[in-house]
JSON list of C-alpha atoms and ligand atoms in Angstrom, two decimals:
[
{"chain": "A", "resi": 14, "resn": "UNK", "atom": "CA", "xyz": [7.76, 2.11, -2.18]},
{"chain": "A", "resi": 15, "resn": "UNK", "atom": "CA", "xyz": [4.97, -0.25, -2.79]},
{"chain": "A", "resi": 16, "resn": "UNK", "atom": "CA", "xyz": [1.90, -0.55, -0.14]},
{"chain": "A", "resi": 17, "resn": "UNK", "atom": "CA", "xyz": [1.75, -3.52, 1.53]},
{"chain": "A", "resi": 18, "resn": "UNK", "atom": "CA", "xyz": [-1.37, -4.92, 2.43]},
{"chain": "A", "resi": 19, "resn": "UNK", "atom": "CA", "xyz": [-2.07, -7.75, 5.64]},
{"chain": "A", "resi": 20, "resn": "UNK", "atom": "CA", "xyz": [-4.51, -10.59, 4.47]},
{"chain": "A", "resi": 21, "resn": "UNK", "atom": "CA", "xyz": [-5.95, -12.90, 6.82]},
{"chain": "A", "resi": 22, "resn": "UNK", "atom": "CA", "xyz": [-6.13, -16.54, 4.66]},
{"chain": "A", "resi": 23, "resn": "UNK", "atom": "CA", "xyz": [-8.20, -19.26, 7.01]},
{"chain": "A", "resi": 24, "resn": "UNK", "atom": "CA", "xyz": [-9.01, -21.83, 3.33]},
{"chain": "A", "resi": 25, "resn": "UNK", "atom": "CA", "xyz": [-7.68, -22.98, 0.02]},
{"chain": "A", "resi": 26, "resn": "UNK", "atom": "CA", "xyz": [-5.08, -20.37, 0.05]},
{"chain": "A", "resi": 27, "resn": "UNK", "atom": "CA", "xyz": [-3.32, -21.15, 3.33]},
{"chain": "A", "resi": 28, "resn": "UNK", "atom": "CA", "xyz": [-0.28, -23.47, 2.55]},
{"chain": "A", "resi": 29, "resn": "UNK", "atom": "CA", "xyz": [-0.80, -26.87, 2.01]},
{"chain": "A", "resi": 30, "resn": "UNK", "atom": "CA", "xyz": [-4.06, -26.30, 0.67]},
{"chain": "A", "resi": 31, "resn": "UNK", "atom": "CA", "xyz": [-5.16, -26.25, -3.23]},
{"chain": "A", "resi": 32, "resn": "UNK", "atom": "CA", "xyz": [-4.52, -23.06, -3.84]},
{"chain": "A", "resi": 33, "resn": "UNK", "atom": "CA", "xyz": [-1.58, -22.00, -2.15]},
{"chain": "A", "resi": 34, "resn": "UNK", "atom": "CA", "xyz": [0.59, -22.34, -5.11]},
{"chain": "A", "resi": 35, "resn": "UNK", "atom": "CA", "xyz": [-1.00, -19.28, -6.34]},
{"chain": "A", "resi": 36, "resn": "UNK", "atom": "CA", "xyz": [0.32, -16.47, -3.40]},
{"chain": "A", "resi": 37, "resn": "UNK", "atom": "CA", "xyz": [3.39, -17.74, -4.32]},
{"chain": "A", "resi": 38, "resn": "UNK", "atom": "CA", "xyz": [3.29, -17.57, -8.47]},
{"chain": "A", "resi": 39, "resn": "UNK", "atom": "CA", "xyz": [5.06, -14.12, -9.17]},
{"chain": "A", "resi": 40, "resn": "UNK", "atom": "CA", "xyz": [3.10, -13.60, -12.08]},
{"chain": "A", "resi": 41, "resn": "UNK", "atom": "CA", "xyz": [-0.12, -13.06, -9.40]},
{"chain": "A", "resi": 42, "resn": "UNK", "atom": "CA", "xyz": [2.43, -10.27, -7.78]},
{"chain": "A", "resi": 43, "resn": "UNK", "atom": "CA", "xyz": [4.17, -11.01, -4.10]},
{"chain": "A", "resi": 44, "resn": "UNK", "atom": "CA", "xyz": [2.83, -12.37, -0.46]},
{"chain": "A", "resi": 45, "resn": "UNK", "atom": "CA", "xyz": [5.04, -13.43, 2.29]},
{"chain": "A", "resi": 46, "resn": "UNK", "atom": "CA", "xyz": [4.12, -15.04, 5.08]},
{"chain": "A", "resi": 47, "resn": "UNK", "atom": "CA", "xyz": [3.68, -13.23, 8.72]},
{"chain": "A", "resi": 48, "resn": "UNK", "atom": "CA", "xyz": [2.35, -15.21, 11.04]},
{"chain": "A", "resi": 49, "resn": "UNK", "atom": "CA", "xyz": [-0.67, -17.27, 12.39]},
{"chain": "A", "resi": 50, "resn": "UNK", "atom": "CA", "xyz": [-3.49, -16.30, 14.39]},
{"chain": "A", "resi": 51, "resn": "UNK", "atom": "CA", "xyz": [-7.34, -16.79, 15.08]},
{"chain": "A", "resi": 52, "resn": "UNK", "atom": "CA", "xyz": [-9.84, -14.67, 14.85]},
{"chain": "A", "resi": 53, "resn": "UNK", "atom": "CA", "xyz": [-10.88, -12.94, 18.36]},
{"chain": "A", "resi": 54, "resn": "UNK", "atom": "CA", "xyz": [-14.66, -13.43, 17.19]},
{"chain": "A", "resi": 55, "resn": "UNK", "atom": "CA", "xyz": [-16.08, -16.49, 15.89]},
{"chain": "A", "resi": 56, "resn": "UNK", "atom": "CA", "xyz": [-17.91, -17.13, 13.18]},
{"chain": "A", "resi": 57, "resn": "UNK", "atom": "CA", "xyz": [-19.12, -20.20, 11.36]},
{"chain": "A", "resi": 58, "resn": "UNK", "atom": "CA", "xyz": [-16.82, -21.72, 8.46]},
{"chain": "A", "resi": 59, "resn": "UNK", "atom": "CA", "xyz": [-18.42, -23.46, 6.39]},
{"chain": "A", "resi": 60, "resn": "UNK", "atom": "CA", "xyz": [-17.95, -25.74, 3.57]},
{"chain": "A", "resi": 61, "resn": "UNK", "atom": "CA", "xyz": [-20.81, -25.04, 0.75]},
{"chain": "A", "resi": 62, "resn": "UNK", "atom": "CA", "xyz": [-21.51, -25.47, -3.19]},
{"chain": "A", "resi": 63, "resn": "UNK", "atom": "CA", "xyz": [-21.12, -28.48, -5.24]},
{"chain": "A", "resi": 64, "resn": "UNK", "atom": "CA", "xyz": [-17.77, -27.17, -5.26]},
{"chain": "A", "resi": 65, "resn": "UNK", "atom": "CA", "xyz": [-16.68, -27.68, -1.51]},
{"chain": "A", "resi": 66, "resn": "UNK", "atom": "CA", "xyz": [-15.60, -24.13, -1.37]},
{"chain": "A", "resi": 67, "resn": "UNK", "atom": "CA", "xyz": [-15.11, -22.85, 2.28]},
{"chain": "A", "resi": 68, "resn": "UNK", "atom": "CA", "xyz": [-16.89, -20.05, 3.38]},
{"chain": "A", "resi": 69, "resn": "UNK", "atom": "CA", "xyz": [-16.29, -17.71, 6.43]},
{"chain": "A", "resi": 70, "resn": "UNK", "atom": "CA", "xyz": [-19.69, -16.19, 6.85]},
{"chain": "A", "resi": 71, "resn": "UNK", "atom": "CA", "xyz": [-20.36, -12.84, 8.07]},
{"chain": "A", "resi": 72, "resn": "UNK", "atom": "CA", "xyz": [-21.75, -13.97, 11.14]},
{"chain": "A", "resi": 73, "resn": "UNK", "atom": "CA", "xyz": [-19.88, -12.82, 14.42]},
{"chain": "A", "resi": 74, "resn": "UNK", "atom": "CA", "xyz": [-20.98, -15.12, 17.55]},
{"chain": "A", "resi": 75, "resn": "UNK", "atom": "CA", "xyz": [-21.74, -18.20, 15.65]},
{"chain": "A", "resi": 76, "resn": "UNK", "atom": "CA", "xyz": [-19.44, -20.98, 15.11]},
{"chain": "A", "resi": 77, "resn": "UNK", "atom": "CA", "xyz": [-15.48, -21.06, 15.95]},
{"chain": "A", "resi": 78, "resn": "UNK", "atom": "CA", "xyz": [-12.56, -18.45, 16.22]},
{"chain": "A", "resi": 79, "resn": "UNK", "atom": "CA", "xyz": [-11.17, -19.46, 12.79]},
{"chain": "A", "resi": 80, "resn": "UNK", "atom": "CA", "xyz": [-7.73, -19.91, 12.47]},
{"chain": "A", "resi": 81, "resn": "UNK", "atom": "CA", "xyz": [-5.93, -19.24, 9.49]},
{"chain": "A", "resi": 82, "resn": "UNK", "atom": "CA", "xyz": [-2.02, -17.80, 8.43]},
{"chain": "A", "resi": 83, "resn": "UNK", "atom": "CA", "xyz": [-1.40, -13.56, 7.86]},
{"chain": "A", "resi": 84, "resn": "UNK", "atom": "CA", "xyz": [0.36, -13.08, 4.25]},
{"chain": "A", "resi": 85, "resn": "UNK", "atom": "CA", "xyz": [1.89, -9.37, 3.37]},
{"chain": "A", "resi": 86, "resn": "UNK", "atom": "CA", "xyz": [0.32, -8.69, 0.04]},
{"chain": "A", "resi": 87, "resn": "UNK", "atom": "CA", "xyz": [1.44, -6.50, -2.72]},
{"chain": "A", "resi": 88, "resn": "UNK", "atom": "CA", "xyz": [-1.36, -4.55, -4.91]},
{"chain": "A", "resi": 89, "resn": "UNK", "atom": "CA", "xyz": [-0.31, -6.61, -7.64]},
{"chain": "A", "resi": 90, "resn": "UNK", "atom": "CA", "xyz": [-1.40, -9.68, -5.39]},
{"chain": "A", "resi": 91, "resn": "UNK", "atom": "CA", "xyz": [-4.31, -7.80, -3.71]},
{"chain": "A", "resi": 92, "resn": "UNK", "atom": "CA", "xyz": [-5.67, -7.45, -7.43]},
{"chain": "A", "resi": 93, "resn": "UNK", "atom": "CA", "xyz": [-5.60, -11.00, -7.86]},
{"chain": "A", "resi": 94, "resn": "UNK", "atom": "CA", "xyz": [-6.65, -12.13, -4.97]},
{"chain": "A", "resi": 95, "resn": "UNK", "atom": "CA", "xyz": [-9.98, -9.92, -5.43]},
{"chain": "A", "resi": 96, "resn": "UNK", "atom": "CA", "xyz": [-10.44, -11.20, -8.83]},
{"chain": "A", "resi": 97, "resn": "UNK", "atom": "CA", "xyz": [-9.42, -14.78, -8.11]},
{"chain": "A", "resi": 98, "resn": "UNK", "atom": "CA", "xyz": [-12.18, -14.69, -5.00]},
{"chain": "A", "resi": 99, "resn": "UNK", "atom": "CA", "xyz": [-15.05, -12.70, -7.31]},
{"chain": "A", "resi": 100, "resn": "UNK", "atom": "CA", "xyz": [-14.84, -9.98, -4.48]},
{"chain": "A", "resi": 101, "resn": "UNK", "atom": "CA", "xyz": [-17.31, -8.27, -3.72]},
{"chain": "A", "resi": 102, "resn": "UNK", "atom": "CA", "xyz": [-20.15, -10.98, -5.23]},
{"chain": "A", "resi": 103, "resn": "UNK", "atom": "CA", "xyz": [-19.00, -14.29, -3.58]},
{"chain": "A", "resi": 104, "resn": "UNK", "atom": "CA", "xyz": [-16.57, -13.03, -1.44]},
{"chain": "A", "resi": 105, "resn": "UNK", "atom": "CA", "xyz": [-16.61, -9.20, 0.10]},
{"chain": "A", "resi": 106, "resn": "UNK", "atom": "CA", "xyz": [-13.01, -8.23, 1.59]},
{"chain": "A", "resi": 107, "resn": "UNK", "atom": "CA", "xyz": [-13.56, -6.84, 4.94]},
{"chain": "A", "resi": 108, "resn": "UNK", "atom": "CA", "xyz": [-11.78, -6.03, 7.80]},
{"chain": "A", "resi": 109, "resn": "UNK", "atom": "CA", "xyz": [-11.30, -8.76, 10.71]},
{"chain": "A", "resi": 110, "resn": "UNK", "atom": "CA", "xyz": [-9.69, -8.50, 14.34]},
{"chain": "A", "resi": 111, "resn": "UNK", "atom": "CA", "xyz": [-7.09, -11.29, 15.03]},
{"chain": "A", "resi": 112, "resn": "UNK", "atom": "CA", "xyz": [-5.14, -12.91, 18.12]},
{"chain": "A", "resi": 113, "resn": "UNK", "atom": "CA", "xyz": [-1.60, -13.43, 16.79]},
{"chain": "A", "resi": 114, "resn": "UNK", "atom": "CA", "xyz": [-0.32, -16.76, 17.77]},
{"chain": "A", "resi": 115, "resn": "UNK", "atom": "CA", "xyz": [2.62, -16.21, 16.22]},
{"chain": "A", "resi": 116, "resn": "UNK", "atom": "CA", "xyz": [4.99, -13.82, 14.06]},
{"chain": "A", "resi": 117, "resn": "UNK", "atom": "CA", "xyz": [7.81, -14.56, 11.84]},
{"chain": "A", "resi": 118, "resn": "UNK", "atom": "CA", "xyz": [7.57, -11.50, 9.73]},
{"chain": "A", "resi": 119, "resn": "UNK", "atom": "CA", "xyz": [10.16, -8.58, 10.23]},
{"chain": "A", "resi": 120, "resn": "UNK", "atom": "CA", "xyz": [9.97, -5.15, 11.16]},
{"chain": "A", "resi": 121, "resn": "UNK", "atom": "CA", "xyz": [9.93, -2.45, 13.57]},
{"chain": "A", "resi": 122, "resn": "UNK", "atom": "CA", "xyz": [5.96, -2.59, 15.22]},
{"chain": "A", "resi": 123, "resn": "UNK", "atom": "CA", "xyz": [5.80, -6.80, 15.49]},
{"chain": "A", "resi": 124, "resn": "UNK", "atom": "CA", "xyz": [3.09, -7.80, 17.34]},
{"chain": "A", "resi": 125, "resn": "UNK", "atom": "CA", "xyz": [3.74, -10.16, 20.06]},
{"chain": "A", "resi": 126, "resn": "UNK", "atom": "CA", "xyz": [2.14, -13.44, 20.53]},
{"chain": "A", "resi": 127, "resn": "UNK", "atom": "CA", "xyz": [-1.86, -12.46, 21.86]},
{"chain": "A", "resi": 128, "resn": "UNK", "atom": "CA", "xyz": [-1.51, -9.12, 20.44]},
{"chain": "A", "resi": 129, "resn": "UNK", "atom": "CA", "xyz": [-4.70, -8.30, 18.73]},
{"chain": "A", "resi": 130, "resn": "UNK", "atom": "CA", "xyz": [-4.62, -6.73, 15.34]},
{"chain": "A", "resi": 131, "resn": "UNK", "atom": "CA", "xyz": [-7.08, -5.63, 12.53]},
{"chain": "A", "resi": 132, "resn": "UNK", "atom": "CA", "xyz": [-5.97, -7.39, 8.59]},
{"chain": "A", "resi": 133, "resn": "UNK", "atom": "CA", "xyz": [-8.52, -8.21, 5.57]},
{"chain": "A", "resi": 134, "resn": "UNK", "atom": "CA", "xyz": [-10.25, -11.21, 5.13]},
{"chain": "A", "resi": 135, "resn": "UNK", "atom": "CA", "xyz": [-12.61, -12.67, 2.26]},
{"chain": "A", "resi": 136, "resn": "UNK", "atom": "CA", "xyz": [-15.85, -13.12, 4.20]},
{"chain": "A", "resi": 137, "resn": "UNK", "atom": "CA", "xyz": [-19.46, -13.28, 3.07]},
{"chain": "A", "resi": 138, "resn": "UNK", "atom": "CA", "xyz": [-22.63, -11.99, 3.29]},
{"chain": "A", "resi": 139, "resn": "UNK", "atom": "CA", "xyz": [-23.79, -13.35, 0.15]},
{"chain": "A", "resi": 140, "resn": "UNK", "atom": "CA", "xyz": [-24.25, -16.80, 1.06]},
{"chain": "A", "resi": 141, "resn": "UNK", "atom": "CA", "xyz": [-27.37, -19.25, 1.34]},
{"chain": "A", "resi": 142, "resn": "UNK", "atom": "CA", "xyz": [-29.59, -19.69, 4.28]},
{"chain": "A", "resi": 143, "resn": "UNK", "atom": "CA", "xyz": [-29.06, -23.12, 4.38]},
{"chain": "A", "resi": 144, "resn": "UNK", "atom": "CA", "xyz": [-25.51, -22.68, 4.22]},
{"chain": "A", "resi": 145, "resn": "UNK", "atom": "CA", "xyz": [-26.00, -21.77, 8.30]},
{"chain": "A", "resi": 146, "resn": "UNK", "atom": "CA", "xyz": [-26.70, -24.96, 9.11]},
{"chain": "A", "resi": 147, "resn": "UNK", "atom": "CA", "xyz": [-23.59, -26.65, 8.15]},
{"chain": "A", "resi": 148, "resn": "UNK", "atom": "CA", "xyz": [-21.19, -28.10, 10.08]},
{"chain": "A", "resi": 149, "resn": "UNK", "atom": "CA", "xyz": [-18.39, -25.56, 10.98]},
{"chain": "A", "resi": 150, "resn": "UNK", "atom": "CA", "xyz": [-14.77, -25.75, 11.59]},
{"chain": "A", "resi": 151, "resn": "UNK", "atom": "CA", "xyz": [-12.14, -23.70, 13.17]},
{"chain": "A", "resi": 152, "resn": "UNK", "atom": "CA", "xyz": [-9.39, -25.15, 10.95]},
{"chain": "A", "resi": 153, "resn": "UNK", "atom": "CA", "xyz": [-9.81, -25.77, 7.65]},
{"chain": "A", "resi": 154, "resn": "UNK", "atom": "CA", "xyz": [-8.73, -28.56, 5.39]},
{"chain": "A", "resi": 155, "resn": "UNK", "atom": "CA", "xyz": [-9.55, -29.41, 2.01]},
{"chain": "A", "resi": 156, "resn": "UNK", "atom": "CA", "xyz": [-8.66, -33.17, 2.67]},
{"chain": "A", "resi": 157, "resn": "UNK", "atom": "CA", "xyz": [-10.28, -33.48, 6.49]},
{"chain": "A", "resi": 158, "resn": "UNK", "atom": "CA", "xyz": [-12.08, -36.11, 7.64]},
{"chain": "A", "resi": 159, "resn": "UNK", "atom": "CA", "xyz": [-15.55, -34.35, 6.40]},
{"chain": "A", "resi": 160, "resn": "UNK", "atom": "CA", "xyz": [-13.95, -36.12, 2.88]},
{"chain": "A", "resi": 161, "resn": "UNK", "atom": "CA", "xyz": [-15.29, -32.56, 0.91]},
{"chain": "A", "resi": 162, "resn": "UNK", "atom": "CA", "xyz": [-12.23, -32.19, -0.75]},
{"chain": "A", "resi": 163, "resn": "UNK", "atom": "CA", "xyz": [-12.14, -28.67, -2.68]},
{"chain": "A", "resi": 164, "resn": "UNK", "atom": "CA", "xyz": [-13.01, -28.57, -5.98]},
{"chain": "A", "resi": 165, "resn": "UNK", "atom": "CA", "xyz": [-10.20, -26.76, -8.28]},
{"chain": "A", "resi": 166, "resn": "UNK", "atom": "CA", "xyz": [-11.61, -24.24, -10.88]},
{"chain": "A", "resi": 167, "resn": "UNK", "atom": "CA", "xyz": [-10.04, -26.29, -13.60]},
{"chain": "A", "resi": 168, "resn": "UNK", "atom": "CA", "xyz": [-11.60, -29.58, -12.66]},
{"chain": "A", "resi": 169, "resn": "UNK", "atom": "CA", "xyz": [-15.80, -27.97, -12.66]},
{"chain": "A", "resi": 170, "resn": "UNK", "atom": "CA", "xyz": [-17.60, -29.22, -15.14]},
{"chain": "A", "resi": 171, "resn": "UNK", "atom": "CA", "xyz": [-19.92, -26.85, -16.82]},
{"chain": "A", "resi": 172, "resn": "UNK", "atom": "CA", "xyz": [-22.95, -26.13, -16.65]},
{"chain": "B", "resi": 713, "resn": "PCA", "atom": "N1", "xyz": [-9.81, -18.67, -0.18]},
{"chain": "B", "resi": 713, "resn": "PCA", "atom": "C1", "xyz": [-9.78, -17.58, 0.75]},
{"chain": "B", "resi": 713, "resn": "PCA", "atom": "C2", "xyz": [-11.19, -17.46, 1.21]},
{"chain": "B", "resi": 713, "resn": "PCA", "atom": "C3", "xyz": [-11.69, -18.86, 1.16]},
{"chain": "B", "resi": 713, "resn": "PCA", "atom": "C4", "xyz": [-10.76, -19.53, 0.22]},
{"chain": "B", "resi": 713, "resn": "PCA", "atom": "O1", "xyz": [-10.78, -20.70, -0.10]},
{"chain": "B", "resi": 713, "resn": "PCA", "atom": "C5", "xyz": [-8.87, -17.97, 1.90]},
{"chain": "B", "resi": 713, "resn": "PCA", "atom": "O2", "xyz": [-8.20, -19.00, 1.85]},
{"chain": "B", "resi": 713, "resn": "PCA", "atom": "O3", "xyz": [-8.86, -17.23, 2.89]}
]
């Protein structure tokens, strides 16, 4: 029996965004999809870098409670995803409470709509001081009206 790990995904990798296709390429290992839910603190999201990469900064009290989709991860994935986010230099993995707005995933202990629960999440420390004083958003998308569309890795020039 493989362990299963719970990652909270609030940018690119929530579906729809750029790099969604990823969680689901086998060769990355498995995720499937649990739920949605917001975090019970806020903190500011931010989009930052020449890049446009979203950033949920390590900064309870400031900004919004982010909202953002709950993936089952195996350690296959949970590799990946800690390579694919540089973890722990741009991105540390820490541990985040959420609100569950809702729960399609099966099992015995579901949590309920407004449950609050405790998953991973790629946060930062790391970031720039300036970065604080951009605007934030509780629900991000690449291809908002802020018109910072993300940046794929494959399309950087560089440097
Ligand atoms: N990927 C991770 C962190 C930010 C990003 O773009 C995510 O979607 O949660």
């Amino acid at each position: 029996m493989f362990k299963m790990t719970q990652v909270f995904v609030y940018g690119t990798l929530k579906s729809g965004q750029p790099n969604y296709y990823r969680m689901l390429d086998a060769a990355n290992g498995k995720a499937k999809f649990l739920g949605r839910s917001r975090t019970v603190d806020s903190y500011p999201l931010v989009i930052a870098t020449q890049y446009n990469i979203p950033f949920l900064l390590n900064v309870p009290g400031k900004g919004h409670c982010v909202r953002g989709e709950i993936y089952s991860v195996d350690e296959k994935m949970l590799k990946f995803l800690d390579w694919f986010e540089c973890c722990p230099h741009q991105y540390q993995r820490t541990l985040v409470k959420l609100e569950v707005d809702e729960w399609v995933g099966e099992g015995e202990n579901n949590p309920k709509a407004g449950s609050i629960i405790e998953t991973f999440v790629y946060s930062t420390t790391t970031y720039k001081p300036e970065w604080l004083q951009n605007p934030t958003y509780e629900n991000y998308d690449s291809y908002g009206d802020h018109g910072l569309e993300y940046v794929c890795r494959e399309d950087r020039c560089p440097k």
